[in-house]
Short mmCIF file of C-alpha atoms in Angstrom, two decimals:
data_model
loop_
_atom_site.label_atom_id
_atom_site.label_comp_id
_atom_site.label_asym_id
_atom_site.label_seq_id
_atom_site.Cartn_x
_atom_site.Cartn_y
_atom_site.Cartn_z
CA MET A 263 17.31 20.71 19.44
CA GLY A 264 19.37 18.57 21.84
CA ILE A 265 21.89 15.94 20.85
CA ARG A 266 19.53 13.06 21.62
CA ASN A 267 16.83 14.49 19.39
CA ARG A 268 19.40 15.04 16.67
CA LEU A 269 20.24 11.36 16.87
CA TRP A 270 16.64 10.39 16.43
CA PHE A 271 15.69 12.93 13.78
CA ALA A 272 18.83 12.74 11.62
CA GLY A 273 17.63 13.57 8.13
CA ASP A 274 14.09 14.34 9.25
CA ARG A 275 13.80 17.70 11.02
CA LYS A 276 10.28 18.68 10.01
CA GLU A 277 7.56 18.23 12.63
CA PHE A 278 4.52 16.25 11.50
CA ARG A 279 1.19 15.65 13.11
CA MET A 280 1.22 11.96 13.94
CA ILE A 281 -2.00 10.03 13.42
CA GLU A 282 -2.28 6.83 15.43
CA ARG A 283 -2.55 3.69 13.29
CA PRO A 284 -3.48 1.01 15.82
CA ALA A 285 -4.03 -1.77 13.27
CA TYR A 286 -0.36 -1.56 12.27
CA MET A 287 0.94 -1.07 15.77
CA ASP A 288 -0.97 -4.17 16.90
CA ARG A 289 0.87 -6.17 14.26
CA ILE A 290 4.27 -4.68 15.05
CA ARG A 291 4.06 -4.62 18.85
CA PRO A 292 4.77 -8.35 19.46
CA PHE A 293 8.11 -7.95 17.65
CA ILE A 294 9.27 -4.71 19.28
CA GLY A 295 12.52 -5.29 21.13
CA LYS A 296 12.96 -8.74 19.62
CA ASN A 297 16.05 -9.91 17.72
CA ILE A 298 14.28 -9.99 14.39
CA ILE A 299 14.33 -7.33 11.69
CA LYS A 300 11.06 -5.50 11.18
CA VAL A 301 10.61 -4.47 7.53
CA LEU A 302 7.88 -1.97 6.64
CA VAL A 303 7.20 -1.87 2.91
CA GLY A 304 4.79 0.11 0.80
CA ALA A 305 4.34 3.03 -1.54
CA ARG A 306 6.25 6.21 -0.93
CA ARG A 307 4.46 8.50 1.58
CA SER A 308 2.09 5.78 2.74
CA GLY A 309 3.00 6.35 6.38
CA LYS A 310 6.04 4.14 6.99
CA SER A 311 8.14 6.92 8.55
CA THR A 312 5.32 7.88 10.88
CA LEU A 313 5.06 4.28 12.03
CA LEU A 314 8.76 4.38 12.88
CA LYS A 315 8.07 7.38 15.09
CA LEU A 316 5.14 5.61 16.74
CA ILE A 317 7.38 2.61 17.43
CA ARG A 318 9.94 4.93 18.96
CA GLU A 319 7.29 6.40 21.24
CA GLN A 320 6.31 2.88 22.29
CA LEU A 321 9.94 2.03 23.07
CA LEU A 322 10.34 5.20 25.13
CA ALA A 323 7.15 4.40 27.01
CA ASP A 324 8.56 0.95 27.73
CA GLY A 325 11.65 2.53 29.27
CA ALA A 326 14.19 2.30 26.45
CA PRO A 327 16.76 5.14 26.69
CA GLU A 328 16.58 7.70 23.89
CA ARG A 329 20.37 7.72 23.54
CA SER A 330 20.18 4.14 22.26
CA MET A 331 18.07 5.16 19.23
CA LEU A 332 19.13 6.35 15.81
CA HIS A 333 16.86 7.20 12.90
CA LEU A 334 18.38 7.71 9.45
CA ASN A 335 16.32 8.84 6.47
CA PHE A 336 18.38 7.97 3.39
CA GLU A 337 16.53 10.35 1.13
CA SER A 338 17.61 13.34 3.18
CA SER A 339 20.63 15.51 2.45
CA ALA A 340 21.67 14.92 6.06
CA THR A 341 22.58 11.35 5.13
CA ALA A 342 24.18 12.18 1.77
CA GLY A 343 27.54 10.87 3.01
CA ILE A 344 26.14 7.39 3.66
CA ARG A 345 26.12 5.76 0.25
CA ASN A 346 27.18 2.18 0.93
CA ALA A 347 27.37 -0.49 3.62
CA ASP A 348 30.79 0.58 4.90
CA ASP A 349 29.62 4.18 5.32
CA LEU A 350 26.56 3.01 7.24
CA VAL A 351 28.50 0.67 9.53
CA GLY A 352 30.97 3.44 10.32
CA TYR A 353 28.25 6.01 11.00
CA VAL A 354 26.32 3.75 13.36
CA GLY A 355 29.50 2.75 15.18
CA GLU A 356 30.44 6.41 15.66
CA ARG A 357 27.01 7.37 16.99
CA LEU A 358 26.01 4.33 19.01
CA GLY A 359 29.18 2.29 19.52
CA ALA A 360 29.56 3.45 23.12
CA VAL A 361 25.95 2.73 24.11
CA ASP A 362 25.61 0.12 26.86
CA GLY A 363 22.94 -2.46 26.16
CA PRO A 364 20.69 -2.80 23.10
CA ILE A 365 20.67 -0.27 20.28
CA ARG A 366 17.57 0.63 18.26
CA LEU A 367 18.05 1.39 14.57
CA PHE A 368 15.39 2.96 12.36
CA LEU A 369 16.62 2.92 8.76
CA ASP A 370 14.22 4.72 6.45
CA GLU A 371 14.21 4.00 2.67
CA ILE A 372 17.12 1.65 3.14
CA GLN A 373 17.24 0.69 -0.55
CA GLU A 374 19.08 3.96 -1.21
CA VAL A 375 22.22 2.51 0.44
CA GLU A 376 24.33 0.26 -1.77
CA HIS A 377 24.72 -3.24 -0.31
CA TRP A 378 22.68 -2.19 2.71
CA GLU A 379 21.92 -5.82 3.54
CA LYS A 380 25.57 -6.43 4.46
CA ALA A 381 25.47 -3.57 6.96
CA VAL A 382 22.25 -4.84 8.53
CA ARG A 383 23.70 -8.33 8.88
CA SER A 384 26.76 -6.80 10.53
CA PHE A 385 24.58 -4.97 13.06
CA MET A 386 22.86 -8.21 13.97
CA VAL A 387 26.21 -9.90 14.57
CA ASP A 388 28.12 -7.06 16.28
CA TYR A 389 25.38 -5.50 18.43
CA ASP A 390 22.36 -6.37 20.48
CA ALA A 391 20.30 -4.57 17.86
CA ASP A 392 16.58 -3.94 17.50
CA ILE A 393 16.26 -3.03 13.82
CA TYR A 394 13.44 -1.45 11.81
CA LEU A 395 13.67 -0.90 8.05
CA THR A 396 11.42 0.80 5.54
CA GLY A 397 11.54 0.56 1.77
CA SER A 398 9.62 1.48 -1.36
CA ASN A 399 10.80 -1.26 -3.71
CA ALA A 400 9.56 -4.79 -3.16
CA ARG A 401 12.09 -6.71 -5.21
CA MET A 402 15.17 -5.01 -3.80
CA LEU A 403 14.09 -5.66 -0.25
CA SER A 404 12.75 -9.18 -0.63
CA SER A 405 15.60 -10.56 -2.71
CA ASP A 406 18.34 -9.05 -0.55
CA LEU A 407 16.71 -10.06 2.72
CA ALA A 408 16.10 -13.60 1.52
CA THR A 409 19.72 -13.90 0.40
CA TYR A 410 21.53 -12.42 3.39
CA ILE A 411 19.19 -12.53 6.37
CA THR A 412 17.14 -15.69 5.81
CA GLY A 413 14.55 -16.39 8.48
CA ARG A 414 15.39 -13.40 10.66
CA TYR A 415 12.93 -10.79 9.45
CA ILE A 416 9.23 -10.13 9.16
CA THR A 417 7.57 -7.97 6.51
CA ILE A 418 4.63 -5.68 7.20
CA ASP A 419 2.83 -4.08 4.27
CA VAL A 420 1.90 -0.45 4.83
CA TYR A 421 -0.85 1.23 2.81
CA PRO A 422 -2.33 4.73 2.63
CA PHE A 423 -5.21 5.40 5.02
CA SER A 424 -8.18 3.09 4.93
CA PHE A 425 -11.50 4.90 4.94
CA ALA A 426 -11.79 4.31 8.69
CA GLU A 427 -8.36 5.89 9.21
CA PHE A 428 -9.21 8.74 6.81
CA LEU A 429 -12.40 9.48 8.74
CA ALA A 430 -10.61 9.47 12.10
CA ALA A 431 -7.77 11.63 10.76
CA TYR A 432 -10.17 14.13 9.19
CA ARG A 433 -12.13 14.50 12.41
CA GLN A 434 -8.93 14.88 14.41
CA SER A 435 -7.35 17.39 12.01
CA VAL A 436 -10.32 19.37 10.68
CA GLY A 437 -13.43 18.66 12.69
CA PRO A 438 -16.72 16.77 12.62
CA ILE A 439 -17.90 15.35 9.32
CA ASP A 440 -20.70 13.00 8.32
CA GLU A 441 -19.53 9.54 7.24
CA ARG A 442 -21.17 9.83 3.83
CA ALA A 443 -19.67 13.26 3.18
CA ALA A 444 -16.27 11.96 4.27
CA PHE A 445 -16.57 9.04 1.88
CA ARG A 446 -17.22 11.38 -1.04
CA ARG A 447 -13.98 13.14 -0.19
CA TYR A 448 -12.17 9.82 0.17
CA VAL A 449 -13.32 8.74 -3.29
CA THR A 450 -11.82 11.93 -4.73
CA GLN A 451 -8.76 12.55 -2.56
CA GLY A 452 -7.76 9.08 -1.46
CA GLY A 453 -5.94 8.35 1.75
CA PHE A 454 -2.29 9.40 1.58
CA PRO A 455 -1.54 10.53 5.15
CA PHE A 456 0.19 13.84 4.30
CA GLN A 457 -3.22 15.31 3.59
CA THR A 458 -3.59 15.77 7.34
CA ASP A 459 -0.86 18.43 7.10
CA LEU A 460 -2.88 20.12 4.36
CA ALA A 461 -6.05 20.08 6.48
CA PHE A 462 -7.52 17.91 3.70
CA ASP A 463 -7.69 20.89 1.36
CA GLN A 464 -8.74 19.34 -1.95
CA ALA A 465 -6.86 21.63 -4.35
CA ALA A 466 -3.63 21.42 -2.38
CA GLY A 467 -4.10 17.68 -1.92
CA MET A 468 -4.51 17.01 -5.62
CA GLN A 469 -1.39 19.03 -6.44
CA TYR A 470 0.50 17.04 -3.81
CA LEU A 471 -0.78 13.76 -5.27
CA SER A 472 0.15 14.77 -8.80
CA ASP A 473 3.71 15.47 -7.66
CA LEU A 474 3.74 12.24 -5.65
CA PHE A 475 2.72 10.20 -8.70
CA SER A 476 5.66 11.66 -10.64
CA THR A 477 8.03 11.03 -7.74
CA ILE A 478 7.01 7.39 -7.38
CA LEU A 479 7.18 6.89 -11.12
CA PHE A 480 10.63 8.38 -11.59
CA LYS A 481 12.37 7.62 -8.29
CA ASP A 482 10.94 4.20 -7.51
CA VAL A 483 10.21 2.84 -10.98
CA VAL A 484 12.41 4.49 -13.62
CA ARG A 485 15.59 4.66 -11.57
CA HIS A 486 15.41 1.29 -9.81
CA ALA A 487 14.21 -0.60 -12.88
CA GLY A 488 16.68 1.08 -15.24
CA VAL A 489 13.91 2.24 -17.57
CA ARG A 490 15.23 4.19 -20.57
CA ASP A 491 11.97 5.44 -22.06
CA ALA A 492 10.25 7.18 -19.14
CA ASP A 493 7.52 8.61 -21.36
CA ALA A 494 6.50 5.16 -22.61
CA LEU A 495 6.54 3.83 -19.05
CA GLU A 496 4.25 6.62 -17.89
CA ARG A 497 1.81 6.01 -20.74
CA VAL A 498 1.65 2.30 -19.95
CA VAL A 499 1.09 2.87 -16.24
CA ARG A 500 -1.54 5.56 -16.83
CA HIS A 501 -3.37 3.24 -19.20
CA ALA A 502 -3.31 0.39 -16.67
CA ILE A 503 -4.70 2.71 -14.00
CA GLY A 504 -7.36 4.00 -16.40
CA GLU A 505 -8.41 0.39 -17.04
CA GLU A 506 -8.53 -0.36 -13.31
CA GLY A 507 -10.85 -3.26 -12.56
CA HIS A 508 -11.09 -4.31 -16.20
CA LEU A 509 -9.57 -7.52 -17.48
CA ILE A 510 -6.60 -6.59 -19.64
CA THR A 511 -3.61 -8.25 -21.25
CA VAL A 512 -0.20 -7.07 -22.36
CA ALA A 513 -1.47 -7.45 -25.93
CA ASN A 514 -4.34 -5.03 -25.15
CA ILE A 515 -1.88 -2.46 -23.87
CA ALA A 516 0.42 -2.96 -26.87
CA ALA A 517 -2.54 -2.31 -29.18
CA TYR A 518 -3.38 0.85 -27.25
CA MET A 519 0.22 2.07 -27.45
CA LYS A 520 0.23 1.39 -31.19
CA SER A 521 -2.89 3.55 -31.54
CA GLU A 522 -0.91 6.27 -29.76
CA GLN A 523 1.85 5.94 -32.35
CA ARG A 524 4.14 4.21 -29.85
CA ARG A 525 5.35 0.74 -30.79
CA ILE A 526 6.49 -1.15 -27.69
CA SER A 527 7.13 -4.86 -27.42
CA ALA A 528 5.02 -7.05 -25.19
CA GLU A 529 8.11 -7.94 -23.14
CA THR A 530 8.86 -4.27 -22.48
CA ILE A 531 5.26 -3.55 -21.44
CA ALA A 532 5.33 -6.54 -19.07
CA SER A 533 8.58 -5.28 -17.53
CA TYR A 534 7.08 -1.80 -17.05
CA LEU A 535 4.05 -3.23 -15.27
CA ASP A 536 6.27 -5.43 -13.08
CA ALA A 537 8.40 -2.44 -12.11
CA ALA A 538 5.31 -0.37 -11.20
CA CYS A 539 4.05 -3.25 -9.06
CA ARG A 540 7.40 -3.54 -7.28
CA ALA A 541 7.16 0.15 -6.40
CA PHE A 542 3.67 -0.46 -4.93
CA LEU A 543 2.13 1.99 -7.38
CA ILE A 544 -0.21 -0.59 -8.87
CA TYR A 545 -1.20 -4.12 -7.88
CA ARG A 546 -1.69 -7.03 -10.24
CA VAL A 547 -4.57 -9.40 -9.42
CA PRO A 548 -4.49 -12.81 -11.12
CA ARG A 549 -7.56 -14.82 -12.11
CA GLU A 550 -8.58 -18.31 -11.14
CA ASP A 551 -11.34 -20.76 -11.90
CA ALA A 552 -13.43 -20.42 -8.75
CA VAL A 553 -14.84 -23.92 -9.12
CA GLY A 554 -11.72 -25.80 -10.15
CA LYS A 555 -9.41 -23.65 -7.95
CA ARG A 556 -6.82 -23.40 -10.71
CA ALA A 557 -4.98 -20.33 -11.91
CA LEU A 558 -5.84 -18.85 -15.30
CA LYS A 559 -2.92 -17.58 -17.35
CA ILE A 560 -4.58 -14.87 -19.41
CA ASN A 561 -6.35 -11.66 -18.44
CA GLU A 562 -5.57 -9.95 -15.16
CA LYS A 563 -6.73 -6.86 -13.34
CA TYR A 564 -4.70 -3.95 -12.01
CA TYR A 565 -5.58 -1.58 -9.20
CA VAL A 566 -3.86 1.65 -8.20
CA VAL A 567 -2.62 1.84 -4.61
CA ASP A 568 -4.82 4.85 -3.85
CA GLN A 569 -7.74 6.34 -5.73
CA GLY A 570 -6.50 9.88 -5.10
CA LEU A 571 -3.62 9.20 -7.49
CA ARG A 572 -6.14 8.20 -10.12
CA GLY A 573 -7.82 11.60 -9.87
CA ALA A 574 -4.51 13.42 -9.69
CA ILE A 575 -3.41 12.15 -13.12
CA GLY A 576 -6.56 13.49 -14.75
CA LEU A 577 -8.98 10.56 -14.53
CA ASP A 578 -12.50 11.36 -13.35
CA ASN A 579 -13.32 9.21 -10.34
CA ALA A 580 -16.98 10.23 -10.37
CA THR A 581 -17.68 8.99 -13.88
CA ALA A 582 -15.75 5.77 -13.21
CA ILE A 583 -17.30 5.20 -9.80
CA ASP A 584 -17.74 1.43 -10.30
CA GLN A 585 -14.02 1.06 -11.00
CA VAL A 586 -13.08 3.30 -8.10
CA LEU A 587 -15.28 1.46 -5.62
CA GLU A 588 -13.83 -1.85 -6.79
CA GLY A 589 -10.32 -0.47 -6.22
CA ILE A 590 -11.21 0.75 -2.74
CA VAL A 591 -12.60 -2.66 -1.81
CA TYR A 592 -9.55 -4.44 -3.22
CA MET A 593 -7.11 -2.35 -1.19
CA GLU A 594 -9.22 -2.80 1.94
CA LEU A 595 -9.11 -6.57 1.53
CA ARG A 596 -5.33 -6.35 1.31
CA ARG A 597 -5.22 -4.23 4.46
CA ARG A 598 -7.20 -6.90 6.25
CA GLY A 599 -4.62 -9.50 5.28
CA TYR A 600 -6.43 -11.29 2.49
CA ASP A 601 -4.86 -12.93 -0.53
CA VAL A 602 -7.10 -11.76 -3.38
CA ARG A 603 -7.91 -13.24 -6.77
CA VAL A 604 -10.41 -12.50 -9.52
CA GLY A 605 -12.81 -15.41 -9.91
CA LYS A 606 -14.32 -17.04 -12.98
CA VAL A 607 -17.39 -19.29 -12.80
CA GLY A 608 -18.29 -20.50 -16.24
CA GLY A 609 -18.83 -17.37 -18.32
CA LYS A 610 -19.31 -15.15 -15.27
CA GLU A 611 -16.84 -13.17 -13.20
CA ILE A 612 -16.62 -12.79 -9.45
CA ASP A 613 -14.86 -9.55 -8.58
CA PHE A 614 -12.86 -10.95 -5.66
CA ILE A 615 -12.08 -14.28 -4.03
CA ALA A 616 -10.47 -13.38 -0.70
CA ARG A 617 -8.61 -15.93 1.44
CA CYS A 618 -7.02 -15.61 4.84
CA GLY A 619 -6.24 -18.12 7.58
CA GLY A 620 -7.89 -21.03 5.83
CA GLU A 621 -11.13 -19.14 5.24
CA THR A 622 -12.60 -17.80 2.02
CA ALA A 623 -15.09 -15.05 1.16
CA TYR A 624 -16.48 -13.89 -2.18
CA TYR A 625 -17.25 -10.27 -3.10
CA GLN A 626 -19.12 -8.49 -5.85
CA VAL A 627 -18.84 -4.70 -5.98
CA SER A 628 -21.42 -2.41 -7.58
CA TYR A 629 -22.23 1.28 -7.36
CA LEU A 630 -25.96 0.72 -6.91
CA VAL A 631 -28.03 -2.42 -7.15
CA GLY A 632 -31.25 -0.70 -8.11
CA SER A 633 -32.75 -2.42 -11.11
CA GLN A 634 -33.73 -6.07 -11.29
CA GLN A 635 -31.28 -6.50 -14.16
CA THR A 636 -28.38 -5.23 -12.04
CA ALA A 637 -29.43 -7.35 -9.08
CA ASP A 638 -29.64 -10.45 -11.25
CA ARG A 639 -26.17 -9.77 -12.63
CA GLU A 640 -24.48 -9.10 -9.29
CA PHE A 641 -26.14 -11.84 -7.25
CA GLY A 642 -26.09 -14.21 -10.21
CA ALA A 643 -22.29 -14.02 -10.38
CA PHE A 644 -22.21 -16.62 -7.62
CA ASP A 645 -24.32 -19.15 -9.52
CA GLY A 646 -22.36 -22.36 -9.86
CA LEU A 647 -20.54 -22.02 -6.53
CA ASP A 648 -21.71 -24.80 -4.25
CA ASP A 649 -19.50 -24.13 -1.21
CA ASN A 650 -20.69 -22.55 2.02
CA TRP A 651 -18.21 -19.70 2.27
CA PRO A 652 -19.79 -16.26 2.78
CA LYS A 653 -20.75 -14.26 -0.27
CA TYR A 654 -21.29 -10.49 -0.37
CA VAL A 655 -22.59 -7.90 -2.78
CA LEU A 656 -21.15 -4.52 -1.74
CA SER A 657 -22.80 -1.34 -2.98
CA LEU A 658 -23.69 2.19 -1.96
CA ASP A 659 -27.35 1.27 -1.54
CA GLU A 660 -28.62 2.57 1.79
CA PHE A 661 -30.89 -0.46 2.14
CA PRO A 662 -29.02 -3.27 0.37
CA GLN A 663 -30.95 -6.40 -0.43
CA THR A 664 -30.01 -9.95 0.50
CA ARG A 665 -31.11 -13.03 -1.38
CA ASP A 666 -30.36 -16.73 -1.57
CA GLY A 667 -28.02 -16.43 1.40
CA ILE A 668 -25.90 -13.79 -0.35
CA ARG A 669 -25.60 -10.71 1.83
CA GLY A 670 -25.95 -7.22 0.49
CA VAL A 671 -23.85 -4.75 2.49
CA ASN A 672 -23.37 -1.01 2.17
CA ILE A 673 -19.74 -0.34 1.20
CA ILE A 674 -19.29 2.48 3.71
CA ASP A 675 -20.61 0.30 6.53
CA TRP A 676 -18.36 -2.54 5.38
CA LEU A 677 -15.31 -0.28 5.32
CA LEU A 678 -16.16 0.84 8.86
CA GLU A 679 -16.87 -2.80 9.76
CA LYS A 680 -20.51 -2.09 10.57
CA ARG A 681 -21.74 -5.37 9.19
CA GLY A 682 -24.55 -6.10 11.58
CA GLU A 683 -22.88 -9.27 12.78
#
């Protein structure tokens, strides 16, 4: 491997099959080469490092010299000597100090470097620098960036594969597959991108996901949050994932822990859930009064970042298909840039109120809307809403019904954006 490749791949020698992710590249492309820090955040192994490589390829295609680029993965033994801001400044100066013109820095899992924000600010002052960061802890990145680099960065959330990406990656890596068959695999295996390297083998994939869950829990939650009782943390997080899509409170979880002979204070449980959210392992969804547009302070929902993790920790996705489908829809709404809330209309619940760019849409999610009773419940959830924003009932029905202006849409078609519009 030549010196230029060593500069790029420092701390990351393994070759990976890169899957194009055009939705992310379209968001990043306007900022490539600009004097603004690009911050990619998301769960560990969600594809942030691959996006850095795709950005590099775009820069090379645009004519940027490879000698001006440096990629450092701070979880690799190759970067073990870079522990703080001074180390990082010295390393970059040694490698790229003699480069004429702009330098391009790709700093992967930057939160591993103590006081990293001071080094990044130094690069912006001392160089004509095009900087890309990735991180797996929301609070560390957001608080440090806001404090030291105010107004000079953009944040892009990175998630595991959507179903559309999963389908494309499967067909590219393995071969043809029917959309419905692919969705069954997606429900079980989820969308973490490394499965492409495993040829989407289910047994190997589930072992990988089990190990990944432990890694996220202990490297991105326990260590960064300073948790002392890792076993209690794991029990709380597993319970929250098991209750995915159900309204729960800290008091509910405390009662569950007590039944397990583990007494934990409400404050500690809340801190555990916050830490898991900051590591992008789970997502908290608040509730609001859909008519009065005011936030409700009790009862929230949690969703796991990827349904494959749910199966990997021993939960049966098939028997909890309603919860799993709800989680898939929630994460897809986030991918599409929506701010999402759980809605309450009188005594009824709307699964999701999704807002983006001044527009609103309402979603109910159901496995099948077969019986009249189920149809009345799902479509009736919108009773009391008198606005004209679109309302959807998503299900796996092959021929979904529509009534009273509320559209029934097949979930698979919706995920693939085949909405007949």
